[in-house]
Short mmCIF file of C-alpha atoms in Angstrom, two decimals:
data_model
loop_
_atom_site.label_atom_id
_atom_site.label_comp_id
_atom_site.label_asym_id
_atom_site.label_seq_id
_atom_site.Cartn_x
_atom_site.Cartn_y
_atom_site.Cartn_z
CA MET A 1 0.00 0.00 0.00
CA ALA A 2 1.17 3.51 -0.80
CA PRO A 3 1.48 5.96 2.12
CA SER A 4 -1.62 7.78 0.87
CA GLU A 5 -3.62 4.62 1.57
CA HIS A 6 -2.54 4.53 5.21
CA THR A 7 -3.76 6.50 8.20
CA LEU A 8 -1.34 6.61 11.11
CA LEU A 9 -2.69 7.27 14.59
CA VAL A 10 -0.15 9.23 16.64
CA THR A 11 -0.39 9.53 20.42
CA GLY A 12 1.49 12.15 22.41
CA ALA A 13 1.09 14.38 19.39
CA THR A 14 2.20 17.68 20.93
CA GLY A 15 5.44 16.17 22.15
CA TYR A 16 9.03 16.65 21.05
CA VAL A 17 9.35 13.48 18.97
CA ALA A 18 5.78 13.64 17.68
CA GLY A 19 6.32 16.95 15.89
CA HIS A 20 8.97 15.32 13.72
CA VAL A 21 6.94 12.13 13.26
CA ILE A 22 3.93 14.12 12.05
CA HIS A 23 6.10 16.24 9.76
CA GLN A 24 7.90 13.27 8.19
CA ALA A 25 4.71 11.23 7.86
CA LEU A 26 2.81 14.04 6.14
CA THR A 27 5.80 14.76 3.90
CA LYS A 28 5.88 11.10 2.82
CA GLY A 29 2.21 11.21 1.92
CA TYR A 30 0.60 9.51 4.92
CA ASN A 31 -2.71 10.54 6.39
CA VAL A 32 -2.14 11.34 10.05
CA ARG A 33 -4.66 11.24 12.87
CA VAL A 34 -3.46 12.71 16.14
CA CYS A 35 -4.82 12.08 19.61
CA VAL A 36 -5.37 15.31 21.54
CA ARG A 37 -6.63 15.99 25.03
CA SER A 38 -7.55 19.64 24.58
CA GLU A 39 -8.52 22.29 22.06
CA SER A 40 -5.26 24.12 22.75
CA ALA A 41 -3.34 21.01 21.68
CA ARG A 42 -5.36 20.83 18.49
CA GLU A 43 -4.69 24.50 17.77
CA LYS A 44 -0.95 24.06 18.37
CA ILE A 45 -0.76 21.21 15.87
CA LEU A 46 -2.90 22.97 13.27
CA ALA A 47 -0.78 26.11 13.55
CA THR A 48 2.35 24.04 12.94
CA PHE A 49 0.88 21.98 10.08
CA PRO A 50 -1.65 24.34 8.45
CA ASN A 51 -1.73 23.13 4.85
CA TYR A 52 -2.69 19.47 4.93
CA GLY A 53 -6.48 19.65 4.93
CA SER A 54 -8.23 16.34 5.51
CA ARG A 55 -4.92 14.45 5.56
CA LEU A 56 -4.45 15.69 9.14
CA SER A 57 -7.30 14.74 11.45
CA PHE A 58 -7.89 14.80 15.19
CA ALA A 59 -9.22 12.35 17.75
CA PRO A 60 -10.10 13.68 21.21
CA VAL A 61 -8.73 11.30 23.86
CA LYS A 62 -9.31 12.54 27.39
CA ASP A 63 -7.66 9.64 29.20
CA ILE A 64 -4.88 7.57 27.63
CA THR A 65 -4.95 4.98 30.41
CA SER A 66 -8.26 3.40 29.33
CA PRO A 67 -8.84 1.74 25.94
CA GLU A 68 -12.44 2.96 25.79
CA PHE A 69 -11.26 6.53 25.33
CA PHE A 70 -9.53 5.54 22.07
CA LYS A 71 -12.69 4.04 20.57
CA ASP A 72 -13.60 7.09 18.48
CA ALA A 73 -10.04 7.34 17.12
CA PHE A 74 -10.55 3.98 15.39
CA ALA A 75 -14.28 4.32 14.69
CA ASP A 76 -14.14 4.82 10.91
CA GLY A 77 -11.85 1.83 10.33
CA ALA A 78 -9.27 3.97 8.52
CA VAL A 79 -6.36 3.60 10.94
CA THR A 80 -3.79 1.13 9.61
CA GLY A 81 -0.90 1.94 11.93
CA VAL A 82 -0.28 3.31 15.40
CA ILE A 83 2.79 5.27 16.48
CA HIS A 84 2.57 5.34 20.26
CA LEU A 85 4.50 8.23 21.80
CA ALA A 86 2.41 9.25 24.80
CA SER A 87 3.94 8.43 28.16
CA PRO A 88 3.97 10.17 31.53
CA VAL A 89 7.21 11.85 32.61
CA HIS A 90 7.08 12.93 36.24
CA LEU A 91 10.56 13.91 37.39
CA SER A 92 9.53 14.44 41.02
CA PRO A 93 6.83 11.87 41.76
CA GLU A 94 5.20 12.09 45.16
CA ASP A 95 3.81 8.58 44.81
CA ASN A 96 5.71 6.25 42.48
CA ARG A 97 2.73 4.02 41.81
CA ARG A 98 0.23 6.79 41.17
CA ASP A 99 2.50 9.26 39.38
CA MET A 100 4.79 7.03 37.31
CA LEU A 101 4.26 3.29 37.32
CA ASP A 102 0.52 2.93 36.87
CA PRO A 103 0.13 5.69 34.24
CA ALA A 104 3.03 4.31 32.17
CA ILE A 105 1.89 0.69 32.34
CA ASN A 106 -1.80 1.46 31.84
CA SER A 107 -1.33 3.88 28.93
CA ALA A 108 0.88 1.39 27.07
CA ARG A 109 -1.57 -1.43 27.62
CA SER A 110 -4.50 0.83 26.77
CA ILE A 111 -3.40 1.79 23.26
CA ILE A 112 -2.47 -1.74 22.19
CA GLU A 113 -5.69 -3.14 23.64
CA ALA A 114 -7.70 -0.40 21.91
CA ALA A 115 -6.04 -1.25 18.58
CA LYS A 116 -7.17 -4.84 19.00
CA LEU A 117 -10.69 -4.00 20.19
CA PHE A 118 -11.53 -1.13 17.87
CA GLY A 119 -8.99 -1.13 15.00
CA PRO A 120 -9.97 -3.77 12.44
CA SER A 121 -7.62 -2.31 9.82
CA VAL A 122 -4.56 -1.88 12.05
CA GLN A 123 -1.54 -3.65 10.58
CA ARG A 124 1.15 -2.64 13.05
CA VAL A 125 1.63 -0.86 16.36
CA VAL A 126 5.00 0.85 16.83
CA ASN A 127 5.77 1.63 20.45
CA THR A 128 8.22 4.29 21.58
CA SER A 129 9.91 2.89 24.66
CA SER A 130 13.30 4.08 25.90
CA MET A 131 16.87 3.01 26.46
CA ALA A 132 15.90 3.47 30.11
CA ALA A 133 14.00 0.18 29.76
CA LEU A 134 17.35 -1.53 29.10
CA LEU A 135 19.45 0.04 31.84
CA ASP A 136 20.35 -1.60 35.12
CA VAL A 137 20.68 1.60 37.13
CA SER A 138 22.14 -0.25 40.10
CA LYS A 139 25.28 -0.99 38.04
CA GLY A 140 26.07 2.70 37.49
CA LEU A 141 28.28 3.71 34.57
CA ARG A 142 29.45 0.11 34.19
CA PRO A 143 32.64 0.56 32.10
CA GLY A 144 33.34 -2.44 29.90
CA TYR A 145 29.68 -3.37 29.42
CA THR A 146 27.72 -2.87 26.18
CA TYR A 147 23.97 -2.33 26.32
CA SER A 148 21.85 -3.63 23.44
CA GLU A 149 18.31 -4.79 22.70
CA LYS A 150 18.86 -7.96 24.72
CA ASP A 151 18.99 -6.02 28.00
CA TRP A 152 16.13 -5.23 30.34
CA ASN A 153 15.90 -3.10 33.44
CA PRO A 154 15.58 -5.75 36.19
CA MET A 155 13.52 -3.83 38.74
CA THR A 156 10.16 -5.26 39.76
CA TYR A 157 7.00 -3.22 40.24
CA ASP A 158 7.22 -3.49 44.03
CA GLU A 159 10.89 -2.49 44.05
CA ALA A 160 10.16 0.47 41.77
CA ALA A 161 7.34 1.61 44.04
CA GLU A 162 9.96 2.41 46.69
CA ALA A 163 12.77 3.58 44.39
CA ASP A 164 14.34 6.96 43.64
CA PRO A 165 13.00 9.04 40.70
CA VAL A 166 15.60 7.91 38.16
CA SER A 167 15.19 4.25 39.04
CA VAL A 168 11.40 4.38 38.97
CA TYR A 169 11.47 6.15 35.60
CA CYS A 170 13.64 3.41 34.09
CA ALA A 171 11.51 0.70 35.67
CA SER A 172 8.29 2.30 34.42
CA LYS A 173 9.60 2.20 30.87
CA ALA A 174 10.58 -1.45 31.14
CA LEU A 175 7.35 -2.55 32.83
CA ALA A 176 5.22 -0.67 30.30
CA GLU A 177 7.05 -2.20 27.35
CA LYS A 178 6.97 -5.69 28.86
CA GLY A 179 3.23 -5.34 29.29
CA MET A 180 2.84 -4.67 25.58
CA TRP A 181 4.97 -7.67 24.60
CA ASP A 182 2.99 -9.84 27.01
CA PHE A 183 -0.27 -8.64 25.47
CA MET A 184 0.97 -9.53 21.98
CA GLU A 185 2.06 -13.01 23.04
CA SER A 186 -0.66 -14.00 25.49
CA GLY A 187 -3.12 -16.83 24.89
CA ASP A 188 -4.89 -17.92 21.74
CA ASN A 189 -6.65 -14.62 21.09
CA LYS A 190 -3.62 -12.74 19.78
CA PRO A 191 -4.01 -9.49 17.82
CA ASN A 192 -4.00 -9.60 14.03
CA PHE A 193 -1.45 -6.79 13.84
CA SER A 194 2.30 -6.90 14.42
CA PHE A 195 4.25 -5.01 17.06
CA VAL A 196 7.61 -3.21 17.12
CA SER A 197 9.30 -1.46 20.02
CA VAL A 198 11.77 1.36 19.38
CA ASN A 199 13.96 2.33 22.34
CA PRO A 200 15.65 5.72 21.92
CA SER A 201 18.46 6.82 24.19
CA MET A 202 18.67 10.46 25.30
CA ILE A 203 17.16 12.55 22.51
CA PHE A 204 18.56 15.87 21.30
CA GLY A 205 17.93 17.91 18.17
CA PRO A 206 15.76 20.88 17.21
CA ASP A 207 12.11 20.98 18.24
CA PHE A 208 9.72 21.05 15.28
CA TYR A 209 7.17 22.94 17.34
CA PRO A 210 7.95 26.58 18.16
CA ILE A 211 9.76 27.17 21.46
CA THR A 212 8.43 30.25 23.24
CA ASP A 213 9.76 29.86 26.78
CA LEU A 214 13.25 28.79 27.77
CA LYS A 215 12.16 28.26 31.37
CA GLY A 216 9.67 25.56 30.45
CA LEU A 217 11.89 23.42 28.24
CA LYS A 218 11.29 19.70 27.99
CA ALA A 219 13.77 17.41 29.69
CA SER A 220 16.39 16.88 26.98
CA ALA A 221 16.24 20.45 25.69
CA ALA A 222 16.60 21.70 29.25
CA ARG A 223 19.73 19.59 29.64
CA ALA A 224 21.22 20.97 26.43
CA TRP A 225 20.36 24.52 27.49
CA ALA A 226 22.01 23.93 30.87
CA LEU A 227 25.28 23.36 29.01
CA VAL A 228 25.17 26.95 27.75
CA ASP A 229 27.10 29.24 30.14
CA ALA A 230 27.84 26.30 32.44
CA LYS A 231 30.96 26.68 34.56
CA ASP A 232 32.24 23.28 33.54
CA VAL A 233 31.36 20.19 31.54
CA PRO A 234 29.06 17.88 33.53
CA PRO A 235 30.32 14.39 34.42
CA PRO A 236 28.98 11.38 32.50
CA ASP A 237 25.50 10.23 33.48
CA PHE A 238 23.22 8.84 30.75
CA CYS A 239 25.59 7.61 28.05
CA GLY A 240 23.60 7.22 24.86
CA VAL A 241 22.27 9.77 22.38
CA VAL A 242 20.13 9.94 19.26
CA ASP A 243 18.85 12.82 17.13
CA VAL A 244 15.11 13.46 17.32
CA ARG A 245 14.92 13.48 13.52
CA ASP A 246 16.50 10.03 13.42
CA VAL A 247 13.98 8.80 15.99
CA ALA A 248 11.10 9.93 13.78
CA THR A 249 12.64 8.25 10.74
CA ALA A 250 13.19 5.03 12.67
CA LEU A 251 9.60 4.98 13.94
CA LEU A 252 8.15 5.40 10.46
CA ASN A 253 10.53 2.85 8.97
CA ALA A 254 9.58 0.46 11.76
CA PHE A 255 6.01 0.73 10.54
CA GLU A 256 6.90 0.31 6.87
CA ILE A 257 9.50 -2.47 6.85
CA PRO A 258 7.86 -5.93 6.99
CA GLU A 259 10.89 -7.58 8.60
CA ALA A 260 10.70 -5.22 11.59
CA ALA A 261 7.66 -7.09 12.90
CA GLY A 262 8.26 -8.47 16.37
CA GLN A 263 11.58 -6.67 16.77
CA ARG A 264 13.05 -4.39 19.41
CA TYR A 265 15.44 -1.60 18.39
CA LEU A 266 17.84 0.44 20.50
CA LEU A 267 18.52 3.87 18.98
CA ALA A 268 21.81 5.02 20.42
CA LYS A 269 25.31 6.27 19.80
CA HIS A 270 27.91 6.88 22.49
CA PHE A 271 27.41 10.01 24.55
CA GLU A 272 28.97 11.78 27.49
CA TRP A 273 29.08 15.48 28.16
CA GLN A 274 32.71 16.12 27.21
CA THR A 275 32.15 14.68 23.74
CA ALA A 276 28.90 16.65 23.52
CA ALA A 277 30.64 19.89 24.49
CA ASP A 278 33.38 19.23 21.92
CA ALA A 279 30.72 18.66 19.25
CA ALA A 280 28.75 21.76 20.19
CA ARG A 281 31.83 23.98 20.18
CA GLU A 282 32.79 22.61 16.76
CA ALA A 283 29.33 23.41 15.40
CA LEU A 284 29.01 26.93 16.80
CA GLU A 285 30.65 30.15 15.70
CA GLU A 286 32.07 32.72 18.10
CA PRO A 287 30.82 34.25 20.34
CA ASP A 288 28.24 31.47 20.81
CA LYS A 289 30.99 28.85 20.85
CA ASN A 290 32.54 30.49 23.89
CA ARG A 291 29.34 30.01 25.89
CA ILE A 292 29.93 26.25 25.90
CA PRO A 293 32.46 25.12 28.52
CA ALA A 294 35.60 23.64 26.97
CA GLY A 295 36.35 21.20 29.76
CA SER A 296 39.17 18.95 28.55
CA PRO A 297 38.72 18.98 24.76
CA GLY A 298 39.37 15.66 23.08
CA SER A 299 39.94 13.82 26.34
CA MET A 300 37.24 11.27 25.51
CA ASP A 301 38.34 10.75 21.90
CA ASN A 302 39.67 7.50 20.44
CA GLY A 303 37.72 5.34 22.85
CA ALA A 304 39.12 6.93 26.01
CA TRP A 305 35.57 7.02 27.35
CA LYS A 306 35.47 3.21 27.48
CA SER A 307 37.32 3.25 30.80
CA VAL A 308 34.66 5.58 32.23
CA THR A 309 31.23 4.53 30.92
CA TYR A 310 29.28 1.69 29.40
CA ALA A 311 28.99 1.38 25.62
CA VAL A 312 25.80 1.23 23.56
CA ASP A 313 25.16 -0.84 20.45
CA GLY A 314 22.54 0.79 18.24
CA SER A 315 23.73 -0.92 15.06
CA LYS A 316 20.75 -3.26 14.65
CA ALA A 317 18.47 -0.28 13.97
CA VAL A 318 20.84 1.02 11.29
CA ARG A 319 21.04 -2.37 9.59
CA GLU A 320 17.35 -3.19 9.67
CA LEU A 321 15.56 0.17 9.66
CA GLY A 322 17.55 1.72 6.84
CA PHE A 323 18.92 4.98 8.23
CA GLU A 324 22.20 6.43 9.49
CA TYR A 325 22.71 8.30 12.74
CA ARG A 326 23.41 11.98 12.32
CA PRO A 327 26.81 13.24 13.52
CA LEU A 328 26.74 14.52 17.11
CA LYS A 329 28.07 17.84 15.81
CA ASP A 330 24.85 18.33 13.84
CA THR A 331 22.63 17.18 16.68
CA MET A 332 24.19 19.34 19.40
CA GLY A 333 24.76 22.27 17.06
CA ASP A 334 21.18 22.35 15.78
CA THR A 335 19.79 21.95 19.30
CA ILE A 336 21.75 24.79 20.82
CA LYS A 337 21.44 27.08 17.80
CA GLN A 338 17.66 26.86 18.04
CA LEU A 339 17.73 27.66 21.76
CA LEU A 340 20.10 30.58 21.26
CA GLU A 341 17.83 31.96 18.56
CA VAL A 342 14.90 31.79 20.96
CA GLU A 343 17.00 33.60 23.56
CA ARG A 344 17.77 36.38 21.09
CA LYS A 345 14.05 36.84 20.50
CA ILE A 346 12.84 36.79 24.10
CA GLY A 347 15.87 37.89 26.10
CA LYS A 348 18.71 36.39 28.10
CA LYS A 349 18.38 33.12 29.99
#
């Protein structure tokens, strides 16, 4: 089927990754239906994609944790694919179960169950999980180890309920994804569609939606912005990176490529902050370049980082999903250039 014969249902449609998914899907000729919770979300999307007429449609979904609320999104039988991007991110949960675990698990289960119940034409569901679902946080930076699709965060629900915010976030991603795999593989009444999980590492790159407030930046953009005018380069923490534009490409290719059915893909290249600072300074011109701390330039080159952090193997996605990772120079440069341009428009940070 040509893209024009498909309608892709996109959840989390006002989010960072979703803007690029919608843009790339519409550019390729797909019909796109986006789930929105409010009129303001609908207006934001329409303002960003004003010229697509009936190819861009909207489905009000007030609660993503119950399949019944997705019923209308599938009602006309047109949806052939689902790109699931919606997931709660609560960086300071007061109650791990209520604020992180249950919403993540229930929203993941809800969309795949809704596709089975109400989506007779659905051919594939592509889930956006996270590299966090692979990480064993208890092992720290784990030099000498290589994370890949075979890994899973080992924390149980009960352990995560009492864990720190980073640990519960990683566990919520793993438990939500496992629930979707279990749903696909359970019993005799399996869905007629196939399933793919795409697990991006830390995502940088320009936002497709307009940025109007540097104080309310989303998590990854906030981390990139914190590098600007920082006194020093931060120490390694989360050591994998992927460009948001590559994530969108991978998600769409995961829908299109028949052989991707039933597969799990880690999207990641090596990352730590010294290498990121080196890349950003290479991409920027003075005086902007001088606002990025130099740290110890080149000190992590030629594999020197291997004695400090774990490695990531995102090569399966390149081989099977037909794309190449953008250079970190482009990713960090485009991210920070966009933020600096916003600063010039609205004033200093």
